[in-house]
Tab-separated table of C-alpha atoms and ligand atoms in Angstrom:
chain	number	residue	atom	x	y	z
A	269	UNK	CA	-9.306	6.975	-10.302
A	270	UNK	CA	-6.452	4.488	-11.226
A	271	UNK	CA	-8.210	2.018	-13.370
A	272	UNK	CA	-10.876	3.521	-14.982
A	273	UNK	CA	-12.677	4.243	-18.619
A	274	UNK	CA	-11.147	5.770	-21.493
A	275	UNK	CA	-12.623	6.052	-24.671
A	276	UNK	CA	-14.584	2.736	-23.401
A	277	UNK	CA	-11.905	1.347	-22.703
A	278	UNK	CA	-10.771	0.425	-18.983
A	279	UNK	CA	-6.569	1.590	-17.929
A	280	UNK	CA	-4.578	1.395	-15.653
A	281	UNK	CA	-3.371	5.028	-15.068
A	282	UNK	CA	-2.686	5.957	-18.589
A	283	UNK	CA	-2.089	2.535	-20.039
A	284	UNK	CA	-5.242	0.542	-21.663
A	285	UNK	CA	-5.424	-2.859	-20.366
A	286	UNK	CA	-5.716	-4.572	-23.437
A	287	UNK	CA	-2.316	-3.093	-24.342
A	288	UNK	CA	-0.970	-4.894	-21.241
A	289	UNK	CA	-2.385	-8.537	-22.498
A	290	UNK	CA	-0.950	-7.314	-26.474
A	291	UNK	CA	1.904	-7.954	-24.768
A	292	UNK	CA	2.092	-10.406	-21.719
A	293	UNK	CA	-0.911	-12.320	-22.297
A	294	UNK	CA	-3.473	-13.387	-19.505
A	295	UNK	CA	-4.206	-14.232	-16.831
A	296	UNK	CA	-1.684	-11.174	-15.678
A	297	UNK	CA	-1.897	-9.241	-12.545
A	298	UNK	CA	-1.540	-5.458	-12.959
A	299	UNK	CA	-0.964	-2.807	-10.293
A	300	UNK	CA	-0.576	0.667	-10.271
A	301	UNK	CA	2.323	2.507	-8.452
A	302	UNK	CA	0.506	5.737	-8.176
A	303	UNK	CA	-2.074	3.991	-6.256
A	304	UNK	CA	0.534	2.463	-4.164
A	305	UNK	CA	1.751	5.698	-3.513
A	306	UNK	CA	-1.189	7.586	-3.006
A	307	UNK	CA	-2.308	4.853	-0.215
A	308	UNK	CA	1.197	5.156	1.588
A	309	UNK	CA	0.826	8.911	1.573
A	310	UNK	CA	-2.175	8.571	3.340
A	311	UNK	CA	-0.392	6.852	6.133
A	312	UNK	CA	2.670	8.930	5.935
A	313	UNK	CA	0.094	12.281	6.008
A	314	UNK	CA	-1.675	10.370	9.490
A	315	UNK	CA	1.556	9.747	11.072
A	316	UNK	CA	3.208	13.472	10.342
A	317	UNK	CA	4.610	14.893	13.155
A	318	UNK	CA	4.427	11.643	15.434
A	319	UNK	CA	7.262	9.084	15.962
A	320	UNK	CA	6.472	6.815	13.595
A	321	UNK	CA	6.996	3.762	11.148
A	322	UNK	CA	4.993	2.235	8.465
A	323	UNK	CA	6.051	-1.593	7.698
A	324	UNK	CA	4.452	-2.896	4.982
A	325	UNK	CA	2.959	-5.830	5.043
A	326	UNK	CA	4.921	-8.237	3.009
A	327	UNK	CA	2.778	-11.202	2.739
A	328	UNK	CA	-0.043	-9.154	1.061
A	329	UNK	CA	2.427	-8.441	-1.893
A	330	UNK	CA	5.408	-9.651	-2.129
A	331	UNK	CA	6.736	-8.713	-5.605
A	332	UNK	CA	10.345	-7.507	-5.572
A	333	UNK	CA	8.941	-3.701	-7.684
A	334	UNK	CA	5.915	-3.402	-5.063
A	335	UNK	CA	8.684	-3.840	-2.301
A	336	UNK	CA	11.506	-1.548	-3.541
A	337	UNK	CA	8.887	1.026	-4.401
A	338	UNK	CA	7.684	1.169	-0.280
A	339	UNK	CA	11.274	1.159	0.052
A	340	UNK	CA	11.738	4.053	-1.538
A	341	UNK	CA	9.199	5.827	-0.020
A	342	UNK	CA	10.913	5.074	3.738
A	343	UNK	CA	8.894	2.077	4.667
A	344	UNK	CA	9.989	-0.375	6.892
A	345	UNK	CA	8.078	-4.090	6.351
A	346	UNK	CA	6.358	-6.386	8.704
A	347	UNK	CA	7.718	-10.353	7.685
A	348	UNK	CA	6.597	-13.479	8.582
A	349	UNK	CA	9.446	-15.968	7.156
A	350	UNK	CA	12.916	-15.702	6.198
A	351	UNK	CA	11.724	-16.148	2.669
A	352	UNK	CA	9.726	-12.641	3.524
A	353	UNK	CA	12.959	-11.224	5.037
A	354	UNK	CA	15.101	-12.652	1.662
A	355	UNK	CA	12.691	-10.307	-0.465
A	356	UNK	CA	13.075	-7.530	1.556
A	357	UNK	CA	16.945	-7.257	1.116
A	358	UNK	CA	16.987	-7.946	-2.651
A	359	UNK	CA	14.432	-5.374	-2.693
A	360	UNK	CA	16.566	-2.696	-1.190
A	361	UNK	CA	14.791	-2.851	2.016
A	362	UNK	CA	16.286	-1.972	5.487
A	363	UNK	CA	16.466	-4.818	8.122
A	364	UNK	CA	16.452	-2.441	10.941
A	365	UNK	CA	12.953	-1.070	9.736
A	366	UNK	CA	11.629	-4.649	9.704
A	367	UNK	CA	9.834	-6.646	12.184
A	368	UNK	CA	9.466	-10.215	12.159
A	369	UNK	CA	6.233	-11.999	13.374
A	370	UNK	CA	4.550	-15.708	13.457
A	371	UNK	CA	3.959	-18.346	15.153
A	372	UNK	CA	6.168	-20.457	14.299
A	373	UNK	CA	9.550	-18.977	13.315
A	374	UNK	CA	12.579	-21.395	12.521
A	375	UNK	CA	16.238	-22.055	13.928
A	376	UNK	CA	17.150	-20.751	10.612
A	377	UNK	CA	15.046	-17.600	10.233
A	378	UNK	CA	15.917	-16.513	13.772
A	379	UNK	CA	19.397	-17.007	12.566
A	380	UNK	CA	18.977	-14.665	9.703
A	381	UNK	CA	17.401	-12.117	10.666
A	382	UNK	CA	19.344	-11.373	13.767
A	383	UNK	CA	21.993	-11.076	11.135
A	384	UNK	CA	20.648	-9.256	9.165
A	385	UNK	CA	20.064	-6.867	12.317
A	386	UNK	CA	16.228	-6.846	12.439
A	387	UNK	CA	14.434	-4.283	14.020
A	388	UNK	CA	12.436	-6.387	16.523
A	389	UNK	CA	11.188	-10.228	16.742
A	390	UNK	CA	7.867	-10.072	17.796
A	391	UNK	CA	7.332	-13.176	19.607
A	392	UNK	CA	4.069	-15.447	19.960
A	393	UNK	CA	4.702	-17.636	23.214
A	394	UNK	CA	7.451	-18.393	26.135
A	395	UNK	CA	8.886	-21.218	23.977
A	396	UNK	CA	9.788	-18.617	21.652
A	397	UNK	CA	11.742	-16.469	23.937
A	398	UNK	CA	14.037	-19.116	25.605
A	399	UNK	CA	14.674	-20.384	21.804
A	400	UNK	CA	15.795	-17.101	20.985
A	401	UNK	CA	17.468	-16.116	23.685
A	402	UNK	CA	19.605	-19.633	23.478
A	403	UNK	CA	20.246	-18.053	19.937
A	404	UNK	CA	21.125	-14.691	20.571
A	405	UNK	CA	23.542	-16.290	23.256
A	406	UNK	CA	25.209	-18.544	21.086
A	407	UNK	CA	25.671	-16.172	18.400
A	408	UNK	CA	26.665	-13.575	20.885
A	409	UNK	CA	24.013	-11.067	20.183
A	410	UNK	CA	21.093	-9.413	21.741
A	411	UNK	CA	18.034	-10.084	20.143
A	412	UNK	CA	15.462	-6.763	19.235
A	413	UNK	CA	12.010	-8.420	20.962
A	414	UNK	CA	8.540	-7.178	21.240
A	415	UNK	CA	5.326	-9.650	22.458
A	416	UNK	CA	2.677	-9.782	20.132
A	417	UNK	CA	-0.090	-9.411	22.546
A	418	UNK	CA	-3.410	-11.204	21.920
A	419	UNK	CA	-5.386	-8.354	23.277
A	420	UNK	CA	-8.982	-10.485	22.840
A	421	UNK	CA	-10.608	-8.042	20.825
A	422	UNK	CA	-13.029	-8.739	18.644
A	423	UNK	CA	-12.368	-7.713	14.575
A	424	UNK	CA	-16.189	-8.330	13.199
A	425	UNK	CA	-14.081	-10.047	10.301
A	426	UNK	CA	-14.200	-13.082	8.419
A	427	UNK	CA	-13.585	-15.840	10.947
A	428	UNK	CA	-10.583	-16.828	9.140
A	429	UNK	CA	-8.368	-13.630	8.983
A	430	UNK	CA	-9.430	-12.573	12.828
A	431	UNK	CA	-6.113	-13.182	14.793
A	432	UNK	CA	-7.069	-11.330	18.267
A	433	UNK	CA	-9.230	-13.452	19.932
A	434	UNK	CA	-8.289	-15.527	22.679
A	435	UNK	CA	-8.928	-18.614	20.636
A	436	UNK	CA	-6.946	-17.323	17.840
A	437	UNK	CA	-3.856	-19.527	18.076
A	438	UNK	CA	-1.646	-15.357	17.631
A	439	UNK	CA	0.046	-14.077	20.259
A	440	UNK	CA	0.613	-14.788	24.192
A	441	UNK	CA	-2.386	-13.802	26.180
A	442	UNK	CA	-2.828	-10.364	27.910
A	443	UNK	CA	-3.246	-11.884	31.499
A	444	UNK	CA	0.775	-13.393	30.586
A	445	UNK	CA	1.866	-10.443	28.688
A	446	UNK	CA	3.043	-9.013	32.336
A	447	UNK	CA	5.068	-11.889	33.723
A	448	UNK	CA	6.343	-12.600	30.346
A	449	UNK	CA	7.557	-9.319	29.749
A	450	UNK	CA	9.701	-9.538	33.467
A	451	UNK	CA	11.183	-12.773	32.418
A	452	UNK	CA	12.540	-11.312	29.272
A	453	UNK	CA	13.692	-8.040	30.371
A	454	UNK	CA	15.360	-10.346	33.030
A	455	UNK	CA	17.823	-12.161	30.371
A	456	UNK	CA	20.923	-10.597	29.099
A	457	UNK	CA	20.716	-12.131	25.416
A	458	UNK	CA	17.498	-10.260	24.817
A	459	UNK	CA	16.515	-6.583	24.826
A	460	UNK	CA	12.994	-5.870	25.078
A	461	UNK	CA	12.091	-3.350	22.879
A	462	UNK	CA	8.489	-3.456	21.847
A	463	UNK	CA	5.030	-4.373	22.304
A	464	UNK	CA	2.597	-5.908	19.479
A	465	UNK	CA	-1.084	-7.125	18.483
A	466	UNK	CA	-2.383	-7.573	15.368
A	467	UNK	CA	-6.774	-8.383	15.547
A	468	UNK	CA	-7.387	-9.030	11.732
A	469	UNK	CA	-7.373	-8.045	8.351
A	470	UNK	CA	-10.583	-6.658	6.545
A	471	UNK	CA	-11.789	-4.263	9.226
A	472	UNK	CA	-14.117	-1.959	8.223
A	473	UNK	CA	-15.149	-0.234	11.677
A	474	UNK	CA	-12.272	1.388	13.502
A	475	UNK	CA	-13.536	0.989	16.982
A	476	UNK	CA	-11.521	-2.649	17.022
A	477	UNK	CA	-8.820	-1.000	16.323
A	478	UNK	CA	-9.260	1.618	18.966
A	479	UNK	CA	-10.327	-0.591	21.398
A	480	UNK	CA	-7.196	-2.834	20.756
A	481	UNK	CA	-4.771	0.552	20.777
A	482	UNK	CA	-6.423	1.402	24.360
A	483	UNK	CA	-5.759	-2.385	25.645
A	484	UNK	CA	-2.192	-2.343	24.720
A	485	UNK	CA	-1.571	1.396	25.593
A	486	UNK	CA	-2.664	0.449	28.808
A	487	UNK	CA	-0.655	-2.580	29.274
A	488	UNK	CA	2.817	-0.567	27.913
A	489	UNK	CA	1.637	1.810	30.701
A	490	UNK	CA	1.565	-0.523	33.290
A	491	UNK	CA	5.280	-1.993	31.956
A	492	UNK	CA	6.395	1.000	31.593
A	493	UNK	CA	5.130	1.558	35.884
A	494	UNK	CA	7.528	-1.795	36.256
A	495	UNK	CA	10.808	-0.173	35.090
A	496	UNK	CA	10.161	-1.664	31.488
A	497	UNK	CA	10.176	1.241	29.004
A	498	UNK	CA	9.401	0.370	25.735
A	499	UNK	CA	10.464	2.155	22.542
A	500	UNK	CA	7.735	1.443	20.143
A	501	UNK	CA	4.378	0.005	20.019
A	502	UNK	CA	3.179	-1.874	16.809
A	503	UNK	CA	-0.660	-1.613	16.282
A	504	UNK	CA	-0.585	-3.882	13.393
A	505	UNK	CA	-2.538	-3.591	10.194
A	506	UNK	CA	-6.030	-4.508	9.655
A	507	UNK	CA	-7.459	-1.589	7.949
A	508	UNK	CA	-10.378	-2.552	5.461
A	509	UNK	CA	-10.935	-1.538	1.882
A	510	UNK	CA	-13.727	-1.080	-0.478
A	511	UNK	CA	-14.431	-4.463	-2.521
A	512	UNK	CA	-17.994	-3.927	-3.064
A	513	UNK	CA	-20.373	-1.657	-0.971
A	514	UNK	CA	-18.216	-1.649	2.406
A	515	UNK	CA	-17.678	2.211	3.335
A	516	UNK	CA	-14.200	1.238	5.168
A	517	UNK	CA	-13.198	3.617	8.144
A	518	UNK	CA	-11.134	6.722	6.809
A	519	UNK	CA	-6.945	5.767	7.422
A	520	UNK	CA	-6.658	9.019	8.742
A	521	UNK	CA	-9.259	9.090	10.976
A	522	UNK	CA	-8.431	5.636	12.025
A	523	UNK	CA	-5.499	6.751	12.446
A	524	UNK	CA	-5.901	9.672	14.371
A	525	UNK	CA	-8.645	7.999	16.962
A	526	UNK	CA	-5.476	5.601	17.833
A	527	UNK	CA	-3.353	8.235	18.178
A	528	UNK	CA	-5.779	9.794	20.513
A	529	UNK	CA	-5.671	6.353	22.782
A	530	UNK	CA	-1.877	5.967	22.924
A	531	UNK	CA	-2.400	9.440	24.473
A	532	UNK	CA	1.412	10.690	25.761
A	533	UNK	CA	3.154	7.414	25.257
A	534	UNK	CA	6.386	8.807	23.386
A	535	UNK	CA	7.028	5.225	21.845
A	536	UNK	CA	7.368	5.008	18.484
A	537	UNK	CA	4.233	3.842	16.842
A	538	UNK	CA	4.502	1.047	14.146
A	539	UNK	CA	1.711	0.066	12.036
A	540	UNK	CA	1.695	-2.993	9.697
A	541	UNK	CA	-0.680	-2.397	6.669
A	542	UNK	CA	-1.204	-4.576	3.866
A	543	UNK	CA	-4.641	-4.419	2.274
A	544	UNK	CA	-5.034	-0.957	2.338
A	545	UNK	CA	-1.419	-0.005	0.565
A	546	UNK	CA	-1.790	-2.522	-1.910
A	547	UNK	CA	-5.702	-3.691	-2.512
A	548	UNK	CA	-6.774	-1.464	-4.692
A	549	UNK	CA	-3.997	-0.934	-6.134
A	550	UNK	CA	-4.030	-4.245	-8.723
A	551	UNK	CA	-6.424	-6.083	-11.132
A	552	UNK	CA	-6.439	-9.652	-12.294
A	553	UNK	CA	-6.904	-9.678	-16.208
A	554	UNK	CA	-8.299	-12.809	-17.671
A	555	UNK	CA	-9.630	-13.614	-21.045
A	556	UNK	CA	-12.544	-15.803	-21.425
A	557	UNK	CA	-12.498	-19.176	-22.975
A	558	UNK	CA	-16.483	-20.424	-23.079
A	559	UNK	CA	-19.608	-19.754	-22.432
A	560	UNK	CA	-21.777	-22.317	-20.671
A	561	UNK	CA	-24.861	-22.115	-20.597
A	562	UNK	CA	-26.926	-24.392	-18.152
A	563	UNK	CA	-30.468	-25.128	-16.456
A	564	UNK	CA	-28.965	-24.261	-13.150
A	565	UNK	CA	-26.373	-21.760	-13.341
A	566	UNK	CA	-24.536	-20.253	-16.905
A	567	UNK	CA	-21.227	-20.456	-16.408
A	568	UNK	CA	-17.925	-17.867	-17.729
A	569	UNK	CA	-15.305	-19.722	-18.397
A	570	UNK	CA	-12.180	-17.821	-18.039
A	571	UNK	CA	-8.345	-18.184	-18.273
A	572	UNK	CA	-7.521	-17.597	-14.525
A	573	UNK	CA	-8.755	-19.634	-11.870
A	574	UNK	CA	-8.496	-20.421	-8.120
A	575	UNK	CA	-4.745	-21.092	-8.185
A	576	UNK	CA	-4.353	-17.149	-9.468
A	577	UNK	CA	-6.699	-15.662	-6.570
A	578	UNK	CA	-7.309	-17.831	-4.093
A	579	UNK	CA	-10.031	-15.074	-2.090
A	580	UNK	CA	-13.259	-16.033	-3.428
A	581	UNK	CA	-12.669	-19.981	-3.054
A	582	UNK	CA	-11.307	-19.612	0.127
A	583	UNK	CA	-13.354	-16.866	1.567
A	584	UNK	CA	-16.291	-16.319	-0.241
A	585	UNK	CA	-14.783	-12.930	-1.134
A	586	UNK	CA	-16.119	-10.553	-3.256
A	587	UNK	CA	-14.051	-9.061	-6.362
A	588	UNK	CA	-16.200	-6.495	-8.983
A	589	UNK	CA	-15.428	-8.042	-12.072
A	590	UNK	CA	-14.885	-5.538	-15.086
A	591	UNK	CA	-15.007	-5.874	-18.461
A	592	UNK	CA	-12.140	-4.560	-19.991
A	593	UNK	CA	-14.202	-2.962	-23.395
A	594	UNK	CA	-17.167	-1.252	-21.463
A	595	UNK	CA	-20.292	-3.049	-22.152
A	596	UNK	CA	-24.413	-2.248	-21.853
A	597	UNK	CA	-24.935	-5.150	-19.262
A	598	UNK	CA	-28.429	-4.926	-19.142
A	599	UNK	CA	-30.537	-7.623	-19.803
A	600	UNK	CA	-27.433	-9.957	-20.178
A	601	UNK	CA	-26.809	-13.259	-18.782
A	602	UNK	CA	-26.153	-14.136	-15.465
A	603	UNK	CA	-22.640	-15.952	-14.590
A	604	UNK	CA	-20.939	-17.608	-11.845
A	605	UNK	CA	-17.151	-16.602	-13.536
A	606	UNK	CA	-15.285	-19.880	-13.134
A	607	UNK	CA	-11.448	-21.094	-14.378
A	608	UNK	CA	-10.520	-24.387	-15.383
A	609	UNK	CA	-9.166	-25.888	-12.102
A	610	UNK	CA	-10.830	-29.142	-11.220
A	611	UNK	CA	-12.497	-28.647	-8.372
A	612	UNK	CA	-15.961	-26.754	-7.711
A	613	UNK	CA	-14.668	-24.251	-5.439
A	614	UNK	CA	-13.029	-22.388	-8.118
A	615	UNK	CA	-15.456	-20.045	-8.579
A	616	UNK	CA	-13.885	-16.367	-9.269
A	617	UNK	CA	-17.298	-14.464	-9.167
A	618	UNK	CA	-20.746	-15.740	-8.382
A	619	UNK	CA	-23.911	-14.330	-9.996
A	620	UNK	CA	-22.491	-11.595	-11.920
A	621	UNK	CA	-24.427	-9.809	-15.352
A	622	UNK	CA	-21.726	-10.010	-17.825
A	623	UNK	CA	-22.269	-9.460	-21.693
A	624	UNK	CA	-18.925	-11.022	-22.673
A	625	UNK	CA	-18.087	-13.077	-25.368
A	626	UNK	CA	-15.096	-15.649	-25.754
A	627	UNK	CA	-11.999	-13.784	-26.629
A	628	UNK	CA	-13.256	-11.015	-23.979
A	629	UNK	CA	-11.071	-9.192	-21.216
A	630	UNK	CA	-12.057	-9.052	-18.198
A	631	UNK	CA	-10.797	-7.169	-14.917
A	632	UNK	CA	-10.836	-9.080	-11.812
A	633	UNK	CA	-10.554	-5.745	-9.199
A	634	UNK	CA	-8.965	-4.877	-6.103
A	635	UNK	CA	-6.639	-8.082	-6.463
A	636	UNK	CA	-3.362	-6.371	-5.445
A	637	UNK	CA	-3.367	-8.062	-1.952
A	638	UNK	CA	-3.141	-11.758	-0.969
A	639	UNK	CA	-3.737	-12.164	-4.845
A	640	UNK	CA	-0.327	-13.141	-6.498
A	641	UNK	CA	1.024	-13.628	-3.005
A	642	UNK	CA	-1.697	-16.672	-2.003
A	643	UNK	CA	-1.162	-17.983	-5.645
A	644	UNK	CA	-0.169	-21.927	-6.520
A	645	UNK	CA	0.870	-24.099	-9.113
A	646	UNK	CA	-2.336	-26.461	-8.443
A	647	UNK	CA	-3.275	-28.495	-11.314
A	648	UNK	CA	0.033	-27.664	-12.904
A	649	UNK	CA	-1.166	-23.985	-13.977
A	650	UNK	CA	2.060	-21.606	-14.411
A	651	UNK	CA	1.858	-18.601	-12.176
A	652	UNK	CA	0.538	-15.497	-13.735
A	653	UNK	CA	2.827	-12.432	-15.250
A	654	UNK	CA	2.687	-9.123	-12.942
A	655	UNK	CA	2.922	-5.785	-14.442
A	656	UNK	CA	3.481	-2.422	-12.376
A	657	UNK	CA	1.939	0.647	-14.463
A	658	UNK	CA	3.491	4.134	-13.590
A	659	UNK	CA	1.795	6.861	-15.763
A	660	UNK	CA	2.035	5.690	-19.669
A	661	UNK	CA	4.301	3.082	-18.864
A	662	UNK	CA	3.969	-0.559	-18.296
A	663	UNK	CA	6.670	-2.614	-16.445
A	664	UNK	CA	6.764	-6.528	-16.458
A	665	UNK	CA	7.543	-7.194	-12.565
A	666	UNK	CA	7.306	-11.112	-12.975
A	667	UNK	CA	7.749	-13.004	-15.972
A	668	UNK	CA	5.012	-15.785	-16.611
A	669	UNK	CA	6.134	-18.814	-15.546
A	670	UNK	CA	6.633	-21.077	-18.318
A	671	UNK	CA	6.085	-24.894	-18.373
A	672	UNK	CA	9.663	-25.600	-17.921
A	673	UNK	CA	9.691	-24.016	-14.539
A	674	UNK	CA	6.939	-26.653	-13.112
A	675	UNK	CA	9.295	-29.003	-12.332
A	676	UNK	CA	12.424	-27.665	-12.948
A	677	UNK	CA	12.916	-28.535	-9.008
A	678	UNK	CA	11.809	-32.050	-9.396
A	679	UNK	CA	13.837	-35.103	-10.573
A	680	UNK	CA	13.407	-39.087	-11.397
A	681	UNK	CA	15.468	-41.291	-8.806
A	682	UNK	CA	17.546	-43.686	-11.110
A	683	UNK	CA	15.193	-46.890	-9.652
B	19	LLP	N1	0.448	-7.653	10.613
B	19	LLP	C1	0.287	-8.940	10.926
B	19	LLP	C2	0.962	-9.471	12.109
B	19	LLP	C3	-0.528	-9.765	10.127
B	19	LLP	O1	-0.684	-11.037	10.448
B	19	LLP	C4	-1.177	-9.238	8.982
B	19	LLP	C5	-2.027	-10.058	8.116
B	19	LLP	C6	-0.953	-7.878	8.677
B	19	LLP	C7	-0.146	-7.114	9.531
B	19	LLP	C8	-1.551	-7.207	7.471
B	19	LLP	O2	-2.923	-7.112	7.568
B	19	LLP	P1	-3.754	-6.233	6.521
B	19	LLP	O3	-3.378	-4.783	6.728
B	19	LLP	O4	-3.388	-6.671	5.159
B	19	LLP	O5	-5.144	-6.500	6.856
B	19	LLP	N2	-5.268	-13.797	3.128
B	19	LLP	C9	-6.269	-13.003	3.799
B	19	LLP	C10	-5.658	-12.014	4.764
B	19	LLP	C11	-4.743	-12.620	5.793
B	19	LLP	C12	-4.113	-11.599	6.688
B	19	LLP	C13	-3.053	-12.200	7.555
B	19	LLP	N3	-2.360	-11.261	8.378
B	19	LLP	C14	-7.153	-12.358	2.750
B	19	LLP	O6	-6.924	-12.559	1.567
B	19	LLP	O7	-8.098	-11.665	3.089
């Protein structure tokens, strides 16, 4: 276990959390690269053997350490932004192990990362292709491209992180995937390299993902039967992870059940993973400020709020919430765990039997993705410090923003 008890009190590998806030204060996201690495081995041990690429996810965590880390360990990344791409570089990343997807990608950001000699653009509608062919042209390249095929599956996920469904506004449509596919392979300024989908993030059953693998298996097939070979196939990410009581679908047998549907394709398979790498691999640590007791609901108080981890406000997600001393919760209050934003949506937990005290730690869990990454400045609130853990040792990653750095962008016209 990576965070976990000892001597009542709750670490990160072999680092207590309350040394971490000693010295960088709350709220503070923590994450542990032996977690990191033990989720990207389980990839790397589903893949052996098999043509393969892991890109991480970079929107699920996109701290510079948690990058160059992957890096390290010979993963490519999945990007959606030249801001994405930017990170990637500084973090020692390699362009041609990245692939770029979105909706709506820039002038600019096609720009860069044909530059930067990106592994494949994976494009979301016909517009897309003649603006990057015009690029390419101009520029005197041939653009990498792959489709990201909306293969109209259905994830069983939270309506708002389900991408494959035909009203989903990802990806061209299957029925198009075909002609599209002819046009491109039909213009000198691209080469068609790929094929992508991507259903949703959260999934706990696998047979989405299966069912999605079979789909586009079976459309590369039928490319492939019209003289257009493809050299990989990108599955996406999507894999689920434990927040509460969800008994998420083993990687590897994920894994291996898509493995079985690609079948003899030789293409290089790419997956995309975010959650899973990173989830469980960070906490949030706040401190709390009040208790408020009320007829209604009591209420925690704490130092982080809705602008730190956006999930529960915007999702109604679950986080376990741990105290960092281990407590006898029995009998204790109940609390809806709330920060100091103004608004009523920033709830962190709901309805949670907490014996804490002001001055108390507590862990907000399985924060490492879309945590940091979704967080704002809202209400003025600097942006938390991040700390990477590796054994007995605890790295600051990002420095807490300071007060200063608010508006250090901003400036007063001279009316
Ligand atoms: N590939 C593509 C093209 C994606 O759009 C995404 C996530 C991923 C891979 C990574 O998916 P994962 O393995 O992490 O499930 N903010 C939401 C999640 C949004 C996911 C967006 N796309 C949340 O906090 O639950």
């Amino acid at each position: 276990m990576t965070f976990a008890y000892r001597d009542g009190v709750l670490c990160a590998e072999a680092v207590p959390l309350d040394d971490i806030v000693r010295a960088h204060g709350t709220p503070c996201y923590v994450y542990s690269r032996a977690a990191i690495e033990q989720a990207y081995a389980e990839y790397a041990a589903a893949l052996a053997g098999r043509d393969a690429l892991v890109c991480f996810s970079v929107k699920s965590n996109s701290n510079l350490a948690v990058l160059a880390l992957l890096a390290r360990l010979g993963a490519g990344f999945d990007i959606v932004s030249g801001g994405e791409l930017a990170r990637v570089l500084a973090a020692g990343g390699d362009a041609r192990k990245t692939v770029f997807s979105g909706v709506g990608k820039s002038e600019a950001e096609i720009v860069q990362a044909l530059e930067a000699g990106i592994l494949c653009l994976n494009l979301e509608s016909e517009a897309e292709l003649e603006r990057v062919a015009a690029i390419a042209t101009r520029l005197g390249r041939r653009a990498p491209i792959a489709f990201r095929v909306n293969p109209d599956v259905d994830a069983k996920t939270h309506p708002y992180i389900s991408t494959g469904l035909k009203q989903n506004k990802f990806g061209v449509a299957q029925e198009d995937a075909e002609r599209l596919y002819r046009h491109a392979a039909s213009l000198a300024a691209v080469e068609v390299v790929g094929i992508g989908c991507h259903i949703g993030s959260q999934l706990t059953a696998a047979a989405p993902l299966i069912e999605a693998a079979t789909r586009i298996t079976a459309l590369a097939t039928r490319l492939a039967q019209a003289g257009i070979r493809l050299a990989h196939i990108d599955l996406g990410g999507g894999i689920g992870i434990r927040y509460r009581d969800e008994s998420p679908q083993p990687i590897g047998a994920t894994i291996a059940a898509m493995l079985e549907r690609l079948g003899t394709q030789r293409a290089k398979l790419i997956l995309d993973p975010g959650r899973s790498i990173v989830g469980n691999a960070g906490v949030l640590l706040t401190r709390v400020e009040y208790l408020k007791p009320g007829a209604a609901k009591n209420f925690l108080v704490v130092d982080a709020a809705m602008n730190d981890l956006m999930r529960p406000s915007l999702y109604g997600a679950w986080h376990e919430v741990m105290p960092v001393r281990a407590q006898q919760a029995a009998g204790a209050p109940v609390y809806d765990v709330v920060g100091p934003v103004c608004e009523s949506a920033d709830v962190l937990a709901k309805d949670r039997t907490l014996a804490a005290q002001p001055g108390d730690l507590l862990a907000i869990m399985s924060a490492g993705a879309y945590g940091m990454a979704m967080s704002s400045n809202y209400n003025s609130r600097p942006r938390a410090a991040e700390v990477m853990v590796d054994g007995s040792t605890a790295y600051l990653v990002r420095r807490r923003e300071t007060h200063e750095s608010l508006f250090a962008l901003e400036s007063v016209p001279t009316w």
